[in-house]
Amino acid sequence: MLHAAETRTFPNPLAWVIKAAYVLQKGWGMDSKEKQLTELLGLTARTLTHLTASMTSMSFELMRSEDEVTRSAGRRMIDRMATISAGLDDHWRLIGELTGVQVSQEQVETVHEIQMQRKVVTPIGGSAS
């Protein structure tokens, strides 16, 4: 059941992604195949990061539903996205190692906290129950 103030966390897009993508694009110190494979890894990780963020956002929307089954599905999906996101952190660490862009543990594990509050709607001329 959704409580009056339920707190969830989800990963924040990493600030160093832009720098890593730039280094990947330039491919410094790599032969042609290495550049292509590293670029593919970067594009895949970036796409999965965006997909995870979108699905997490939609899951929060599902949690606004009046239907308990829908809210429960949203909560389960958020938990799954957190697991997938942890795997993506490993992808970005590897990209950092391949490109020489050092990433601190603090940057990788940064999360934003979202607090959801259920809105109580009072019918006109009635009282909220």
Backbone as ProteinMPNN parsed JSONL, in Angstrom:
{"seq_chain_A": "MLHAAETRTFPNPLAWVIKAAYVLQKGWGMDSKEKQLTELLGLTARTLTHLTASMTSMSFELMRSEDEVTRSAGRRMIDRMATISAGLDDHWRLIGELTGVQVSQEQVETVHEIQMQRKVVTPIGGSAS", "coords_chain_A": {"N_chain_A": [[0.839, -1.182, 0.0], [0.507, 2.243, -0.741], [2.011, 4.645, 1.15], [1.366, 7.702, 3.01], [3.613, 9.336, 2.736], [5.916, 8.138, 0.878], [9.181, 7.034, 0.359], [11.498, 6.691, -2.226], [14.44, 5.621, -3.98], [16.47, 6.342, -6.82], [18.857, 5.932, -9.473], [20.963, 8.684, -10.307], [21.626, 10.292, -13.396], [24.953, 10.019, -14.463], [27.427, 12.497, -14.064], [29.898, 12.434, -15.276], [29.606, 11.076, -17.628], [29.472, 12.479, -20.041], [32.109, 13.352, -20.434], [33.42, 10.862, -20.616], [32.161, 9.863, -22.903], [33.12, 11.647, -24.803], [35.868, 11.042, -24.809], [35.656, 8.397, -25.641], [34.664, 8.807, -28.21], [36.801, 10.102, -29.457], [38.753, 8.158, -29.206], [41.422, 7.872, -28.269], [44.683, 6.539, -28.448], [44.005, 3.989, -29.379], [43.493, 1.218, -31.649], [41.683, 0.846, -34.793], [39.603, -1.171, -34.556], [39.438, -1.434, -31.763], [38.597, 1.141, -31.115], [36.053, 1.133, -32.315], [34.748, -0.959, -30.9], [34.871, 0.036, -28.285], [33.398, 2.368, -28.605], [30.926, 1.235, -29.263], [30.351, -0.082, -26.848], [30.078, 2.155, -25.185], [27.866, 3.485, -26.384], [25.882, 1.536, -26.057], [25.748, 1.293, -23.234], [24.952, 3.908, -22.609], [22.444, 4.035, -23.878], [21.058, 2.018, -22.474], [21.118, 3.182, -19.947], [19.482, 5.462, -20.321], [17.084, 4.167, -21.009], [16.536, 2.741, -18.646], [16.158, 4.897, -16.872], [13.854, 6.036, -18.02], [11.968, 3.956, -17.745], [11.895, 3.775, -14.979], [10.82, 6.261, -14.336], [8.252, 5.987, -15.509], [7.318, 3.96, -13.875], [7.007, 5.259, -11.447], [4.861, 6.838, -12.153], [2.912, 4.842, -12.474], [2.591, 4.178, -9.818], [0.961, 6.143, -8.88], [-1.582, 5.413, -9.356], [-5.001, 4.575, -8.597], [-5.572, 1.963, -8.396], [-4.654, -0.895, -6.657], [-3.218, -3.134, -7.617], [-1.91, -2.092, -9.851], [-0.327, -0.112, -8.622], [1.308, -1.776, -7.083], [2.654, -3.169, -9.104], [4.143, -1.056, -10.156], [5.857, -0.505, -7.976], [7.315, -2.929, -7.845], [8.587, -2.837, -10.328], [10.249, -0.611, -10.024], [12.022, -1.6, -8.104], [13.251, -3.598, -9.648], [14.442, -2.023, -11.622], [16.337, -0.697, -10.092], [18.116, -2.765, -9.549], [19.026, -3.389, -12.152], [20.194, -0.963, -12.746], [22.345, -0.942, -10.996], [23.989, -2.799, -12.239], [24.536, -1.362, -14.548], [26.151, 0.619, -13.5], [28.514, -0.791, -13.216], [29.133, -1.151, -15.918], [29.716, 1.528, -16.629], [31.924, 1.99, -14.994], [33.791, 0.26, -16.185], [33.971, 1.421, -18.721], [35.143, 3.806, -17.96], [37.636, 2.817, -17.134], [38.606, 1.823, -19.576], [38.8, 4.16, -21.092], [40.399, 5.777, -19.62], [39.316, 7.723, -18.069], [38.978, 8.598, -14.927], [36.802, 7.578, -12.377], [35.243, 8.423, -9.422], [34.091, 6.514, -6.596], [32.03, 7.771, -5.312], [30.814, 9.309, -7.331], [29.718, 7.295, -8.91], [27.86, 6.04, -7.264], [25.908, 7.893, -6.713], [22.698, 8.907, -5.801], [19.342, 10.042, -6.281], [16.803, 11.136, -4.156], [13.409, 10.572, -4.097], [10.354, 11.771, -3.05], [7.179, 10.651, -2.676], [3.885, 11.76, -2.419], [0.66, 10.955, -1.558], [-2.148, 12.297, -3.025], [-4.976, 13.662, -1.58], [-8.243, 13.815, -2.525], [-11.021, 15.772, -2.124], [-14.442, 15.326, -2.45], [-16.789, 17.58, -4.0], [-18.764, 19.302, -1.773], [-18.66, 17.219, -0.003], [-16.904, 15.016, 2.282], [-13.505, 13.988, 2.756], [-12.553, 10.562, 2.766]], "CA_chain_A": [[0.0, 0.0, 0.0], [1.248, 3.498, -0.817], [1.862, 5.429, 2.376], [1.197, 9.143, 2.783], [4.887, 9.856, 2.233], [6.781, 6.994, 0.609], [10.447, 7.474, -0.202], [12.186, 5.75, -3.117], [15.653, 6.176, -4.569], [16.848, 5.827, -8.135], [20.146, 6.492, -9.87], [21.087, 9.957, -11.0], [22.545, 10.178, -14.538], [26.297, 10.368, -14.01], [27.942, 13.722, -14.679], [31.113, 12.158, -16.046], [29.266, 10.357, -18.86], [29.803, 13.327, -21.188], [33.556, 13.3, -20.631], [33.755, 9.517, -21.091], [31.678, 9.752, -24.284], [34.05, 12.415, -25.634], [37.092, 10.251, -24.939], [35.298, 7.251, -26.479], [34.527, 9.27, -29.587], [38.14, 10.396, -29.978], [39.463, 6.887, -29.291], [42.851, 8.101, -28.104], [45.546, 5.411, -28.124], [43.385, 2.717, -29.741], [43.41, 0.951, -33.084], [40.341, 1.029, -35.347], [38.646, -2.115, -33.959], [39.272, -1.067, -30.356], [37.767, 2.347, -31.094], [34.676, 0.754, -32.628], [34.189, -1.736, -29.794], [34.7, 0.929, -27.144], [32.269, 3.241, -28.929], [29.724, 0.412, -29.139], [30.106, -0.259, -25.419], [29.574, 3.433, -24.668], [26.506, 3.717, -26.897], [24.986, 0.568, -25.42], [25.564, 1.679, -21.834], [24.181, 5.15, -22.58], [21.065, 3.696, -24.233], [20.468, 1.295, -21.343], [20.931, 4.146, -18.86], [18.286, 6.248, -20.639], [15.938, 3.263, -20.936], [16.278, 2.492, -17.228], [15.585, 6.12, -16.297], [12.485, 6.184, -18.534], [11.103, 2.953, -17.12], [11.738, 4.158, -13.574], [9.872, 7.377, -14.333], [6.919, 5.434, -15.761], [6.929, 3.179, -12.701], [6.49, 6.211, -10.462], [3.52, 7.201, -12.627], [2.026, 3.724, -12.135], [2.335, 4.197, -8.374], [-0.074, 7.144, -8.6], [-2.877, 4.821, -9.681], [-5.917, 4.206, -7.516], [-5.631, 0.503, -8.397], [-3.571, -1.47, -5.86], [-2.41, -4.02, -8.466], [-1.068, -1.217, -10.671], [0.683, 0.474, -7.721], [2.238, -2.846, -6.728], [3.491, -3.399, -10.292], [5.081, 0.065, -10.208], [6.878, -0.707, -6.939], [8.179, -4.042, -8.264], [9.405, -2.392, -11.455], [11.293, 0.267, -9.487], [13.033, -2.473, -7.506], [13.988, -4.237, -10.754], [15.271, -1.004, -12.275], [17.476, -0.437, -9.208], [19.057, -3.866, -9.775], [19.617, -3.186, -13.48], [21.026, 0.231, -12.669], [23.599, -1.318, -10.339], [24.798, -3.411, -13.292], [24.996, -0.292, -15.438], [27.278, 1.278, -12.837], [29.701, -1.569, -13.583], [29.443, -0.796, -17.31], [30.356, 2.841, -16.676], [33.261, 1.851, -14.407], [34.639, -0.345, -17.215], [34.207, 2.449, -19.739], [36.128, 4.703, -17.362], [38.943, 2.162, -17.193], [39.031, 1.753, -20.98], [39.082, 5.487, -21.636], [41.309, 6.504, -18.75], [38.571, 8.724, -17.307], [38.817, 8.037, -13.591], [35.515, 7.877, -11.765], [35.243, 8.102, -8.001], [32.958, 5.695, -6.148], [30.949, 8.7, -4.965], [30.11, 9.665, -8.561], [28.995, 6.137, -9.408], [26.778, 5.641, -6.379], [25.033, 9.018, -6.431], [21.272, 8.657, -6.028], [18.41, 11.09, -5.924], [15.686, 10.625, -3.38], [12.124, 11.108, -4.524], [9.322, 11.531, -2.058], [5.848, 10.697, -3.272], [2.8, 11.963, -1.474], [-0.634, 10.657, -2.15], [-3.025, 13.455, -2.985], [-6.331, 13.361, -1.129], [-9.206, 14.65, -3.234], [-12.295, 15.863, -1.411], [-15.554, 15.602, -3.365], [-17.497, 18.834, -3.757], [-19.878, 19.153, -0.837], [-18.489, 16.015, 0.81], [-15.683, 14.974, 3.072], [-12.57, 12.94, 2.335], [-12.608, 9.402, 3.657]], "C_chain_A": [[0.883, 1.243, 0.0], [0.973, 4.312, 0.437], [1.771, 6.909, 2.03], [2.477, 9.768, 2.242], [5.84, 8.68, 2.069], [8.031, 7.48, -0.099], [11.055, 6.357, -1.032], [13.459, 6.423, -3.609], [15.852, 5.573, -5.949], [18.091, 6.555, -8.6], [20.039, 7.823, -10.602], [21.983, 9.743, -12.222], [23.908, 10.734, -14.15], [26.856, 11.543, -14.794], [29.146, 13.449, -15.58], [30.839, 11.434, -17.352], [29.668, 11.168, -20.088], [31.3, 13.267, -21.481], [33.977, 11.934, -21.174], [33.334, 9.34, -22.548], [32.614, 10.493, -25.235], [35.337, 11.627, -25.876], [36.833, 9.028, -25.812], [35.248, 7.646, -27.95], [35.898, 9.507, -30.219], [38.974, 9.129, -30.121], [40.967, 7.0, -29.147], [43.589, 6.821, -27.732], [44.976, 4.05, -28.491], [43.468, 2.507, -31.248], [41.942, 1.017, -33.509], [39.293, 0.117, -34.703], [38.385, -1.782, -32.493], [38.382, 0.163, -30.225], [36.303, 1.986, -31.316], [34.024, -0.01, -31.475], [33.937, -0.869, -28.562], [33.538, 1.877, -27.375], [30.949, 2.484, -28.794], [29.357, 0.197, -27.675], [29.52, 1.012, -24.814], [28.15, 3.719, -25.105], [25.495, 2.787, -26.234], [24.705, 0.954, -23.972], [24.726, 2.949, -21.722], [22.709, 4.872, -22.871], [20.366, 2.973, -23.086], [20.227, 2.216, -20.149], [19.677, 4.978, -19.092], [17.02, 5.399, -20.533], [15.548, 2.986, -19.486], [15.642, 3.707, -16.568], [14.14, 6.314, -16.75], [11.53, 5.202, -17.872], [10.877, 3.257, -15.641], [10.725, 5.283, -13.449], [8.442, 6.887, -14.545], [6.416, 4.629, -14.567], [6.399, 4.084, -11.597], [5.095, 6.678, -10.86], [2.517, 6.098, -12.294], [1.66, 3.737, -10.652], [1.308, 5.249, -7.977], [-1.481, 6.593, -8.796], [-3.707, 4.55, -8.425], [-5.974, 2.687, -7.352], [-4.414, -0.08, -7.675], [-2.655, -2.37, -6.691], [-1.442, -3.193, -9.316], [0.028, -0.584, -9.824], [1.745, -0.56, -7.359], [3.184, -3.155, -7.889], [4.537, -2.293, -10.426], [6.202, -0.092, -9.2], [7.848, -1.824, -7.329], [9.112, -3.613, -9.396], [10.526, -1.468, -10.98], [12.396, -0.559, -8.846], [13.88, -3.15, -8.585], [14.919, -3.242, -11.439], [16.488, -0.672, -11.418], [18.542, -1.52, -9.393], [19.777, -3.701, -11.112], [20.582, -2.008, -13.452], [22.363, -0.065, -11.992], [24.537, -1.986, -11.345], [25.341, -2.377, -14.258], [26.15, 0.489, -14.821], [28.58, 0.549, -13.169], [30.117, -1.295, -15.03], [30.215, 0.521, -17.36], [31.736, 2.816, -16.029], [34.236, 1.29, -15.452], [34.957, 0.659, -18.321], [35.238, 3.451, -19.229], [37.53, 4.121, -17.407], [39.477, 2.123, -18.625], [39.468, 3.103, -21.526], [40.096, 6.264, -20.814], [40.638, 7.622, -17.981], [38.286, 8.114, -15.944], [37.513, 8.515, -12.968], [35.585, 7.489, -10.303], [34.005, 7.287, -7.653], [31.764, 6.584, -5.823], [30.142, 9.086, -6.203], [29.246, 8.515, -9.056], [27.764, 5.848, -8.562], [25.842, 6.782, -6.0], [23.591, 8.644, -6.736], [20.479, 9.896, -5.658], [17.285, 10.456, -5.144], [14.425, 11.345, -3.822], [11.112, 10.788, -3.449], [7.975, 11.717, -2.729], [4.827, 10.903, -2.166], [1.495, 11.723, -2.198], [-1.543, 11.857, -1.952], [-4.422, 12.999, -2.573], [-7.271, 14.346, -1.8], [-10.521, 14.6, -2.478], [-13.398, 16.173, -2.407], [-16.244, 16.917, -2.999], [-18.693, 18.55, -2.852], [-19.758, 17.936, 0.062], [-17.223, 16.099, 1.63], [-14.815, 13.825, 2.575], [-12.659, 11.772, 3.296], [-11.3, 8.689, 3.7]], "O_chain_A": [[1.906, 1.274, 0.683], [-0.177, 4.627, 0.74], [2.06, 7.317, 0.905], [2.421, 10.643, 1.377], [6.498, 8.275, 3.028], [7.946, 8.254, -1.053], [11.118, 5.21, -0.589], [13.544, 7.65, -3.648], [15.452, 4.439, -6.211], [18.352, 7.678, -8.168], [19.135, 8.041, -11.408], [23.011, 9.075, -12.106], [23.994, 11.815, -13.566], [26.774, 11.586, -16.022], [29.372, 14.175, -16.548], [31.771, 11.2, -18.121], [30.152, 10.605, -21.07], [31.709, 13.146, -22.636], [34.798, 11.857, -22.088], [34.062, 8.738, -23.339], [32.874, 10.025, -26.344], [35.831, 11.554, -27.001], [37.676, 8.656, -26.628], [35.725, 6.918, -28.82], [36.125, 9.155, -31.376], [39.797, 9.018, -31.029], [41.711, 6.298, -29.833], [43.181, 6.104, -26.818], [45.43, 3.039, -27.955], [43.507, 3.461, -32.025], [41.061, 1.221, -32.674], [38.211, 0.581, -34.343], [37.245, -1.84, -32.033], [37.524, 0.23, -29.345], [35.421, 2.466, -30.604], [32.879, 0.264, -31.116], [32.922, -1.019, -27.883], [32.776, 2.165, -26.453], [29.97, 3.021, -28.276], [28.186, 0.285, -27.305], [28.578, 0.953, -24.023], [27.321, 4.144, -24.301], [24.388, 3.203, -25.892], [23.554, 0.943, -23.535], [23.88, 3.055, -20.834], [21.827, 5.404, -22.196], [19.218, 3.277, -22.761], [19.246, 2.051, -19.423], [18.891, 5.182, -18.168], [16.0, 5.863, -20.024], [14.366, 2.997, -19.142], [14.696, 3.571, -15.792], [13.291, 6.714, -15.953], [10.42, 5.567, -17.486], [9.789, 3.022, -15.115], [9.872, 5.263, -12.562], [7.525, 7.318, -13.846], [5.218, 4.621, -14.282], [5.455, 3.724, -10.893], [4.241, 6.891, -9.999], [1.395, 6.387, -11.876], [0.552, 3.353, -10.276], [0.833, 5.243, -6.842], [-2.461, 7.245, -8.437], [-3.17, 4.328, -7.34], [-6.374, 2.184, -6.303], [-3.275, 0.209, -8.042], [-1.441, -2.368, -6.488], [-0.281, -3.568, -9.476], [1.182, -0.52, -10.249], [2.937, -0.253, -7.333], [4.376, -3.376, -7.68], [5.687, -2.564, -10.771], [7.366, 0.156, -9.517], [9.06, -1.682, -7.164], [10.285, -3.984, -9.416], [11.643, -1.544, -11.493], [13.577, -0.26, -9.021], [15.097, -3.259, -8.44], [16.048, -3.58, -11.793], [17.561, -0.395, -11.955], [19.736, -1.221, -9.393], [20.996, -3.855, -11.19], [21.653, -2.053, -14.058], [23.392, 0.496, -12.37], [25.747, -1.763, -11.307], [26.47, -2.495, -14.735], [27.029, 0.969, -15.536], [29.618, 1.178, -13.378], [31.308, -1.216, -15.334], [31.235, 0.627, -18.04], [32.631, 3.542, -16.463], [35.358, 1.777, -15.591], [36.091, 0.729, -18.795], [36.105, 3.892, -19.983], [38.498, 4.83, -17.682], [40.662, 2.363, -18.856], [40.397, 3.183, -22.33], [40.6, 7.295, -21.26], [41.315, 8.397, -17.304], [37.45, 7.219, -15.82], [37.17, 9.696, -13.026], [35.943, 6.359, -9.973], [32.988, 7.367, -8.342], [30.617, 6.191, -6.037], [28.916, 9.181, -6.135], [28.151, 8.743, -9.571], [26.729, 5.45, -9.095], [25.06, 6.648, -5.059], [23.296, 8.121, -7.811], [20.903, 10.696, -4.824], [16.864, 9.342, -5.453], [14.387, 12.573, -3.907], [11.026, 9.649, -2.99], [7.666, 12.777, -3.273], [4.909, 10.283, -1.106], [1.264, 12.224, -3.298], [-1.686, 12.366, -0.841], [-4.976, 12.063, -3.15], [-7.118, 15.56, -1.663], [-11.068, 13.527, -2.224], [-13.317, 17.163, -3.134], [-16.274, 17.311, -1.834], [-19.516, 17.678, -3.132], [-20.681, 17.649, 0.824], [-16.554, 17.132, 1.663], [-15.312, 12.83, 2.049], [-12.821, 11.963, 4.501], [-11.167, 7.686, 4.402]]}, "name": "protein", "num_of_chains": 1, "seq": "MLHAAETRTFPNPLAWVIKAAYVLQKGWGMDSKEKQLTELLGLTARTLTHLTASMTSMSFELMRSEDEVTRSAGRRMIDRMATISAGLDDHWRLIGELTGVQVSQEQVETVHEIQMQRKVVTPIGGSAS"}
